Coordinates of C-alpha atoms and ligand atoms in Angstrom, one line a residue:
X1 CA -184.8 -59.0 -116.5
X2 CA -181.5 -59.2 -118.4
X3 CA -180.3 -56.1 -116.6
X4 CA -181.1 -57.6 -113.2
X5 CA -179.3 -60.8 -114.0
X6 CA -176.3 -58.8 -115.2
X7 CA -176.3 -56.5 -112.2
X8 CA -176.4 -59.5 -109.9
X9 CA -173.4 -61.1 -111.7
X10 CA -171.4 -57.9 -111.2
X11 CA -172.4 -57.8 -107.6
X12 CA -171.1 -61.3 -107.1
X13 CA -167.8 -60.3 -108.7
X14 CA -167.7 -57.2 -106.4
X15 CA -168.2 -59.5 -103.3
X16 CA -165.3 -61.6 -104.5
X17 CA -163.0 -58.6 -105.0
X18 CA -163.9 -57.2 -101.6
X19 CA -163.1 -60.5 -99.9
X20 CA -159.9 -60.9 -101.8
X21 CA -161.1 -63.9 -103.7
X22 CA -159.5 -64.5 -107.1
X23 CA -161.6 -63.9 -110.2
X24 CA -161.9 -66.8 -112.7
X25 CA -162.4 -67.1 -116.4
X26 CA -166.2 -66.8 -116.2
X27 CA -165.9 -63.7 -114.1
X28 CA -163.5 -62.2 -116.7
X29 CA -166.0 -62.9 -119.6
X30 CA -168.8 -61.4 -117.5
X31 CA -166.8 -58.2 -116.9
X32 CA -165.9 -58.0 -120.6
X33 CA -169.5 -58.4 -121.6
X34 CA -170.7 -55.8 -119.2
X35 CA -171.8 -52.5 -120.6
X36 CA -172.0 -50.9 -117.2
X37 CA -168.8 -49.0 -117.8
X38 CA -168.9 -46.8 -114.7
X39 CA -169.4 -49.7 -112.4
X40 CA -166.5 -51.6 -114.0
X41 CA -164.3 -48.6 -113.5
X42 CA -165.3 -48.1 -109.9
X43 CA -164.8 -51.8 -109.2
X44 CA -161.3 -51.8 -110.8
X45 CA -160.3 -48.7 -108.8
X46 CA -161.6 -50.3 -105.6
X47 CA -159.6 -53.5 -106.4
X48 CA -156.5 -51.4 -107.0
X49 CA -156.9 -49.6 -103.6
X50 CA -157.8 -52.9 -101.7
X51 CA -154.6 -54.4 -103.0
X52 CA -152.5 -51.5 -101.6
X53 CA -152.6 -48.8 -104.3
X54 CA -152.7 -45.2 -103.3
X55 CA -153.2 -41.9 -105.1
X56 CA -149.8 -42.0 -106.8
X57 CA -149.6 -42.1 -110.6
X58 CA -146.2 -43.0 -111.9
X59 CA -144.4 -41.9 -115.0
X60 CA -140.8 -42.2 -116.3
X61 CA -138.7 -40.0 -118.5
X62 CA -137.8 -42.1 -121.4
X63 CA -136.3 -42.1 -124.9
X64 CA -137.7 -44.4 -127.5
X65 CA -135.2 -45.8 -130.0
X66 CA -135.9 -48.2 -132.9
X67 CA -132.6 -49.8 -134.0
X68 CA -134.1 -51.0 -137.3
X69 CA -137.4 -51.0 -139.2
X70 CA -136.3 -53.9 -141.4
X71 CA -138.3 -57.0 -140.5
X72 CA -138.9 -60.5 -141.9
X73 CA -142.1 -61.3 -140.1
X74 CA -144.9 -59.3 -141.8
X75 CA -147.4 -59.1 -139.0
X76 CA -150.7 -58.0 -140.5
X77 CA -151.3 -55.3 -137.9
X78 CA -147.8 -53.7 -138.4
X79 CA -147.4 -50.4 -140.3
X80 CA -143.8 -50.0 -139.2
X81 CA -141.8 -52.8 -140.8
X82 CA -140.2 -52.7 -144.3
X83 CA -137.9 -54.9 -146.2
X84 CA -134.2 -54.0 -146.7
X85 CA -134.9 -52.9 -150.3
X86 CA -137.9 -50.7 -149.5
X87 CA -137.7 -46.9 -149.4
X88 CA -137.1 -45.6 -145.9
X89 CA -135.5 -48.8 -144.6
X90 CA -132.9 -48.1 -141.9
X91 CA -130.6 -50.0 -139.6
X92 CA -128.7 -47.7 -137.2
X93 CA -125.2 -48.6 -136.1
X94 CA -124.3 -48.6 -132.4
X95 CA -122.5 -45.3 -132.8
X96 CA -125.4 -43.6 -134.5
X97 CA -127.7 -44.8 -131.7
X98 CA -125.3 -43.5 -129.1
X99 CA -124.9 -40.2 -130.8
X100 CA -128.7 -39.7 -131.1
X101 CA -129.3 -40.8 -127.5
X102 CA -126.6 -38.4 -126.1
X103 CA -128.1 -35.5 -128.0
X104 CA -131.6 -36.3 -126.7
X105 CA -130.2 -36.8 -123.2
X106 CA -128.9 -33.3 -123.2
X107 CA -132.4 -32.0 -124.0
X108 CA -134.6 -34.1 -121.8
X109 CA -132.5 -35.9 -119.1
X110 CA -134.3 -39.3 -119.6
X111 CA -133.5 -42.2 -117.2
X112 CA -134.7 -45.0 -119.5
X113 CA -134.1 -46.1 -123.1
X114 CA -136.9 -48.2 -124.5
X115 CA -135.5 -49.8 -127.7
X116 CA -137.3 -52.3 -129.9
X117 CA -137.2 -52.8 -133.6
X118 CA -137.8 -55.2 -136.5
X119 CA -136.4 -58.7 -136.8
X120 CA -133.8 -58.0 -139.4
X121 CA -132.2 -61.0 -141.1
X122 CA -129.4 -58.7 -142.2
X123 CA -127.7 -58.3 -138.8
X124 CA -126.1 -60.8 -136.4
X125 CA -126.3 -61.3 -132.7
X126 CA -123.1 -59.3 -132.2
X127 CA -124.9 -56.3 -133.5
X128 CA -127.5 -56.4 -130.7
X129 CA -124.7 -57.0 -128.1
X130 CA -122.8 -54.0 -129.4
X131 CA -125.6 -51.6 -129.4
X132 CA -126.5 -52.5 -125.8
X133 CA -122.8 -52.3 -124.8
X134 CA -122.1 -49.0 -126.4
X135 CA -125.3 -47.4 -125.1
X136 CA -124.5 -48.6 -121.6
X137 CA -120.9 -47.4 -121.7
X138 CA -122.0 -44.0 -122.9
X139 CA -124.8 -43.7 -120.3
X140 CA -124.2 -46.1 -117.5
X141 CA -126.9 -44.5 -115.3
X142 CA -129.6 -45.0 -117.9
X143 CA -131.7 -48.1 -117.7
X144 CA -131.8 -50.1 -120.9
X145 CA -135.2 -51.7 -121.5
X146 CA -134.6 -53.3 -124.8
X147 CA -136.0 -56.0 -127.2
X148 CA -139.2 -57.8 -127.2
X149 CA -139.4 -61.6 -126.5
X150 CA -139.8 -62.0 -130.3
X151 CA -136.5 -60.2 -130.9
X152 CA -134.8 -62.3 -128.2
X153 CA -136.1 -65.4 -130.0
X154 CA -134.9 -64.0 -133.3
X155 CA -131.4 -63.6 -131.7
X156 CA -131.4 -67.3 -130.8
X157 CA -132.0 -68.1 -134.4
X158 CA -129.2 -65.7 -135.6
X159 CA -126.7 -67.0 -133.0
X160 CA -127.6 -70.6 -132.3
X161 CA -127.6 -69.8 -128.6
X162 CA -130.3 -70.6 -126.1
X163 CA -132.7 -67.9 -124.9
X164 CA -130.8 -68.0 -121.6
X165 CA -127.4 -67.5 -123.2
X166 CA -128.7 -64.6 -125.3
X167 CA -130.2 -63.0 -122.2
X168 CA -127.0 -63.5 -120.2
X169 CA -124.9 -61.9 -122.9
X170 CA -127.2 -59.0 -123.3
X171 CA -127.3 -58.5 -119.5
X172 CA -123.5 -58.6 -119.3
X173 CA -123.5 -55.9 -122.0
X174 CA -125.9 -53.6 -119.9
X175 CA -129.5 -54.8 -120.6
X176 CA -131.7 -53.9 -117.6
X177 CA -135.1 -55.2 -118.5
X178 CA -137.4 -56.4 -121.3
X179 CA -140.4 -54.5 -122.6
X180 CA -143.6 -56.6 -123.1
X181 CA -144.1 -56.5 -126.8
X182 CA -144.6 -59.5 -129.1
X183 CA -147.3 -61.0 -126.9
X184 CA -150.1 -59.8 -129.3
X185 CA -153.0 -62.2 -128.3
X186 CA -151.8 -65.6 -127.2
X187 CA -154.7 -67.7 -128.7
X188 CA -153.5 -69.8 -131.6
X189 CA -156.5 -68.8 -133.7
X190 CA -155.8 -65.1 -133.4
X191 CA -152.1 -65.6 -133.9
X192 CA -152.7 -67.4 -137.2
X193 CA -154.9 -64.6 -138.4
X194 CA -152.8 -61.5 -137.5
X195 CA -149.2 -62.7 -137.0
X196 CA -148.8 -66.0 -138.9
X197 CA -145.0 -65.4 -139.3
X198 CA -144.4 -65.0 -135.6
X199 CA -143.1 -67.7 -133.3
X200 CA -145.5 -69.7 -131.1
X201 CA -146.5 -67.8 -127.9
X202 CA -144.9 -70.5 -125.8
X203 CA -141.6 -68.8 -126.8
X204 CA -142.9 -65.5 -125.4
X205 CA -143.5 -67.2 -122.1
X206 CA -140.2 -69.1 -122.2
X207 CA -138.3 -65.9 -122.8
X208 CA -140.0 -64.0 -119.9
X209 CA -139.7 -67.0 -117.6
X210 CA -136.0 -67.3 -118.4
X211 CA -135.5 -63.6 -117.9
X212 CA -137.2 -63.7 -114.5
X213 CA -135.1 -66.7 -113.5
X214 CA -132.0 -64.6 -114.2
X215 CA -133.3 -61.7 -112.2
X216 CA -134.2 -59.6 -115.3
X217 CA -137.6 -57.9 -114.8
X218 CA -139.9 -57.6 -117.7
X219 CA -143.2 -56.1 -118.8
X220 CA -146.3 -57.7 -120.4
X221 CA -148.8 -56.5 -123.0
X222 CA -151.8 -57.4 -125.1
X223 CA -152.5 -55.9 -128.5
X224 CA -156.3 -55.9 -128.5
X225 CA -159.1 -54.6 -130.7
X226 CA -158.7 -56.6 -133.9
X227 CA -160.0 -60.2 -134.4
X228 CA -159.9 -61.5 -130.9
X229 CA -163.0 -62.4 -128.8
X230 CA -163.6 -61.5 -125.2
X231 CA -162.9 -65.1 -124.3
X232 CA -159.5 -64.8 -125.9
X233 CA -158.7 -61.6 -124.1
X234 CA -159.5 -63.2 -120.8
X235 CA -157.5 -66.3 -121.7
X236 CA -154.5 -64.0 -122.5
X237 CA -154.8 -62.2 -119.1
X238 CA -155.1 -65.4 -117.1
X239 CA -152.0 -66.9 -118.9
X240 CA -150.1 -63.8 -117.8
X241 CA -151.4 -64.1 -114.2
X242 CA -150.3 -67.8 -114.1
X243 CA -146.9 -66.8 -115.3
X244 CA -146.7 -64.1 -112.7
X245 CA -147.7 -66.6 -109.9
X246 CA -144.8 -68.7 -111.0
X247 CA -142.0 -66.2 -111.4
X248 CA -143.2 -62.8 -110.2
X249 CA -141.0 -60.8 -112.6
X250 CA -143.6 -58.6 -114.4
X251 CA -143.4 -55.0 -113.4
X252 CA -146.4 -53.8 -115.3
X253 CA -149.1 -54.7 -117.7
X254 CA -149.8 -52.5 -120.7
X255 CA -152.9 -53.0 -122.8
X256 CA -152.2 -51.8 -126.4
X257 CA -155.1 -50.8 -128.6
X258 CA -154.8 -51.8 -132.3
X259 CA -154.4 -48.9 -134.7
X260 CA -155.5 -50.0 -138.2
X261 CA -154.0 -47.1 -140.3
X262 CA -151.5 -48.2 -142.9
X263 CA -152.3 -51.9 -142.4
X264 CA -154.3 -54.4 -144.4
X265 CA -157.1 -53.9 -141.8
X266 CA -157.5 -50.2 -142.9
X267 CA -158.3 -51.4 -146.4
X268 CA -161.0 -53.6 -144.9
X269 CA -162.5 -50.5 -143.4
X270 CA -161.6 -51.3 -139.8
X271 CA -161.7 -48.5 -137.2
X272 CA -159.9 -47.7 -134.0
X273 CA -161.1 -49.2 -130.7
X274 CA -163.8 -47.2 -129.0
X275 CA -162.8 -45.3 -126.0
X276 CA -165.2 -47.3 -124.0
X277 CA -163.4 -50.5 -125.0
X278 CA -160.0 -49.0 -124.0
X279 CA -161.4 -48.2 -120.6
X280 CA -162.9 -51.6 -120.3
X281 CA -159.6 -53.2 -121.0
X282 CA -157.9 -51.2 -118.4
X283 CA -160.5 -52.1 -115.8
X284 CA -160.7 -55.8 -116.6
X285 CA -156.9 -56.1 -116.7
X286 CA -156.7 -54.6 -113.2
X287 CA -159.4 -56.8 -111.9
X288 CA -158.0 -60.1 -113.3
X289 CA -154.3 -59.4 -112.9
X290 CA -154.4 -59.3 -109.1
X291 CA -150.6 -60.1 -108.9
X292 CA -149.2 -57.5 -111.3
X293 CA -148.6 -54.3 -109.4
X294 CA -148.9 -51.7 -112.2
X295 CA -151.3 -51.2 -115.1
X296 CA -150.4 -48.6 -117.6
X297 CA -152.7 -46.2 -119.5
X298 CA -150.4 -45.8 -122.5
X299 CA -151.3 -42.2 -123.2
X300 CA -149.5 -42.1 -126.5
X301 CA -152.1 -44.5 -127.9
X302 CA -155.1 -43.4 -125.9
X303 CA -154.5 -39.7 -125.9
X304 CA -154.3 -37.7 -122.7
X305 CA -158.0 -37.1 -122.0
X306 CA -158.9 -40.8 -122.1
X307 CA -155.7 -41.7 -120.2
X308 CA -156.9 -39.3 -117.4
X309 CA -160.2 -41.2 -117.2
X310 CA -158.3 -44.5 -117.2
X311 CA -156.6 -43.4 -113.9
X312 CA -160.1 -43.9 -112.4
X313 CA -160.5 -47.3 -114.1
X314 CA -157.5 -49.1 -112.4
X315 CA -154.5 -47.6 -114.1
X316 CA -151.7 -46.2 -111.9
X317 CA -149.1 -45.4 -114.5
X318 CA -149.1 -43.3 -117.7
X319 CA -145.8 -44.6 -119.1
X320 CA -143.6 -41.6 -119.7
X321 CA -142.5 -38.5 -121.4
X322 CA -141.7 -40.6 -124.5
X323 CA -139.2 -38.8 -126.7
X324 CA -140.2 -40.1 -130.1
X325 CA -142.3 -43.1 -130.8
X326 CA -142.4 -44.6 -134.3
X327 CA -144.2 -47.9 -134.2
X328 CA -147.7 -46.7 -133.2
X329 CA -147.3 -43.5 -135.1
X330 CA -146.7 -45.5 -138.3
X331 CA -150.1 -47.0 -137.5
X332 CA -151.8 -43.6 -137.1
X333 CA -151.5 -42.7 -133.4
X334 CA -151.9 -38.9 -133.4
X335 CA -150.7 -37.9 -129.9
X336 CA -147.7 -35.6 -129.5
X337 CA -144.7 -37.9 -129.1
X338 CA -142.7 -35.6 -126.7
X339 CA -144.7 -35.0 -123.6
X340 CA -142.9 -32.7 -121.2
X341 CA -142.8 -33.4 -117.5
X342 CA -144.9 -30.3 -116.6
X343 CA -147.7 -31.4 -118.9
X344 CA -147.7 -34.9 -117.5
X345 CA -147.7 -33.5 -114.0
X346 CA -150.6 -31.2 -114.8
X347 CA -152.7 -33.9 -116.4
X348 CA -152.2 -36.3 -113.4
X349 CA -153.1 -33.5 -111.0
X350 CA -156.2 -32.6 -112.9
X351 CA -157.2 -36.2 -112.6
X352 CA -157.1 -35.7 -108.8
X353 CA -154.0 -37.9 -108.3
X354 CA -150.4 -37.4 -107.2
X355 CA -147.7 -37.4 -109.9
X356 CA -144.6 -39.4 -109.1
X357 CA -141.7 -39.6 -111.4
X358 CA -140.1 -43.1 -111.2
X359 CA -137.3 -45.0 -112.6
X360 CA -137.9 -48.2 -114.6
X361 CA -137.9 -50.3 -111.5
X362 CA -140.5 -48.1 -109.8
X363 CA -138.2 -46.4 -107.4
X364 CA -139.5 -43.0 -106.7
X365 CA -137.3 -40.1 -108.1
X366 CA -139.6 -37.1 -107.5
X367 CA -143.1 -36.4 -106.3
X368 CA -145.4 -33.4 -106.7
X369 CA -147.4 -33.0 -103.5
Ligands
SF4_1 S1 -144.9 -56.2 -135.3 FE1 -142.7 -56.5 -135.0 S2 -142.3 -58.6 -135.7 FE2 -144.3 -58.0 -136.6 S3 -143.8 -57.1 -138.6 FE3 -143.9 -55.4 -137.2 S4 -141.7 -55.1 -136.6 FE4 -141.9 -57.2 -137.5

């Protein structure tokens, strides 16, 4: 009987998707609670195609930089941050970052730098402006996707400037877009449990809304798989959808699975999210976020085999070639951090889809027929 009721609820959601009707909170919870994974995936892929998606799967050639691992915030899920006095603490100068990036560029020809780091109290706002300016001057054709909303908020504290003024200065120095980190899960209850030192999520939205108003595109994320409920996941997605309705500046949504290694949660015996939960997150994100054009299967966290399945669960992007990634590897992600273009192309093709290399703004650079 329960199965029949459940099947009928999914059928109702399918009818809504096929008629272009927007899904609501209850629909989102029903989808999250469903254990009919194959139907979820098929429904999400249908929604993607009904909204104009094709067979293309996008990736970008990018370099990951972390300007510092010194951070004052102490999020409980973080295995990356250290204090200034701890062994292994680093804060790179602008010249060191430029030298490193130029060396990597000669090897891989990336088109994007994705740079985030800790919220160090030992630098000033001028440091951030300088690293953006020098990277931009050294590589004017490389798109700089830098700093989470939390880091932008941190810069307002360091400088006394408004979020808008901070973003204007960074853009003048060469900033192209913002990554989506710092969102975690927006619900106050979750925030208090896993990131009590982080600013209120209203600031995350304020930063992204301000960036969109200035014409700076951004990305959005959710770090799931720790203490949050299904209801809190759905609430998070619907808040993002409402923001996108308002400003339209999100390029992509990236669901990020929590990795417990080297965090307090490992000592409590917590495990990685199950692959089924990762696929469910991709599918439900695609179904609820009807106004965000791209959903990424972040292969560096999921691993390639699961990311290939995710391409049939609503994902249309696999992030990139990712030269170096430290934050999730500090928390135990075991995937290779440098994925060459040929491997990405092969993996997308083997999933029955068309690999397309893009730039950060989703302009097509190259396609493999
Ligand atoms: S997640 Fe970011 S803000 Fe939180 S402790 Fe780690 S580096 Fe700091």
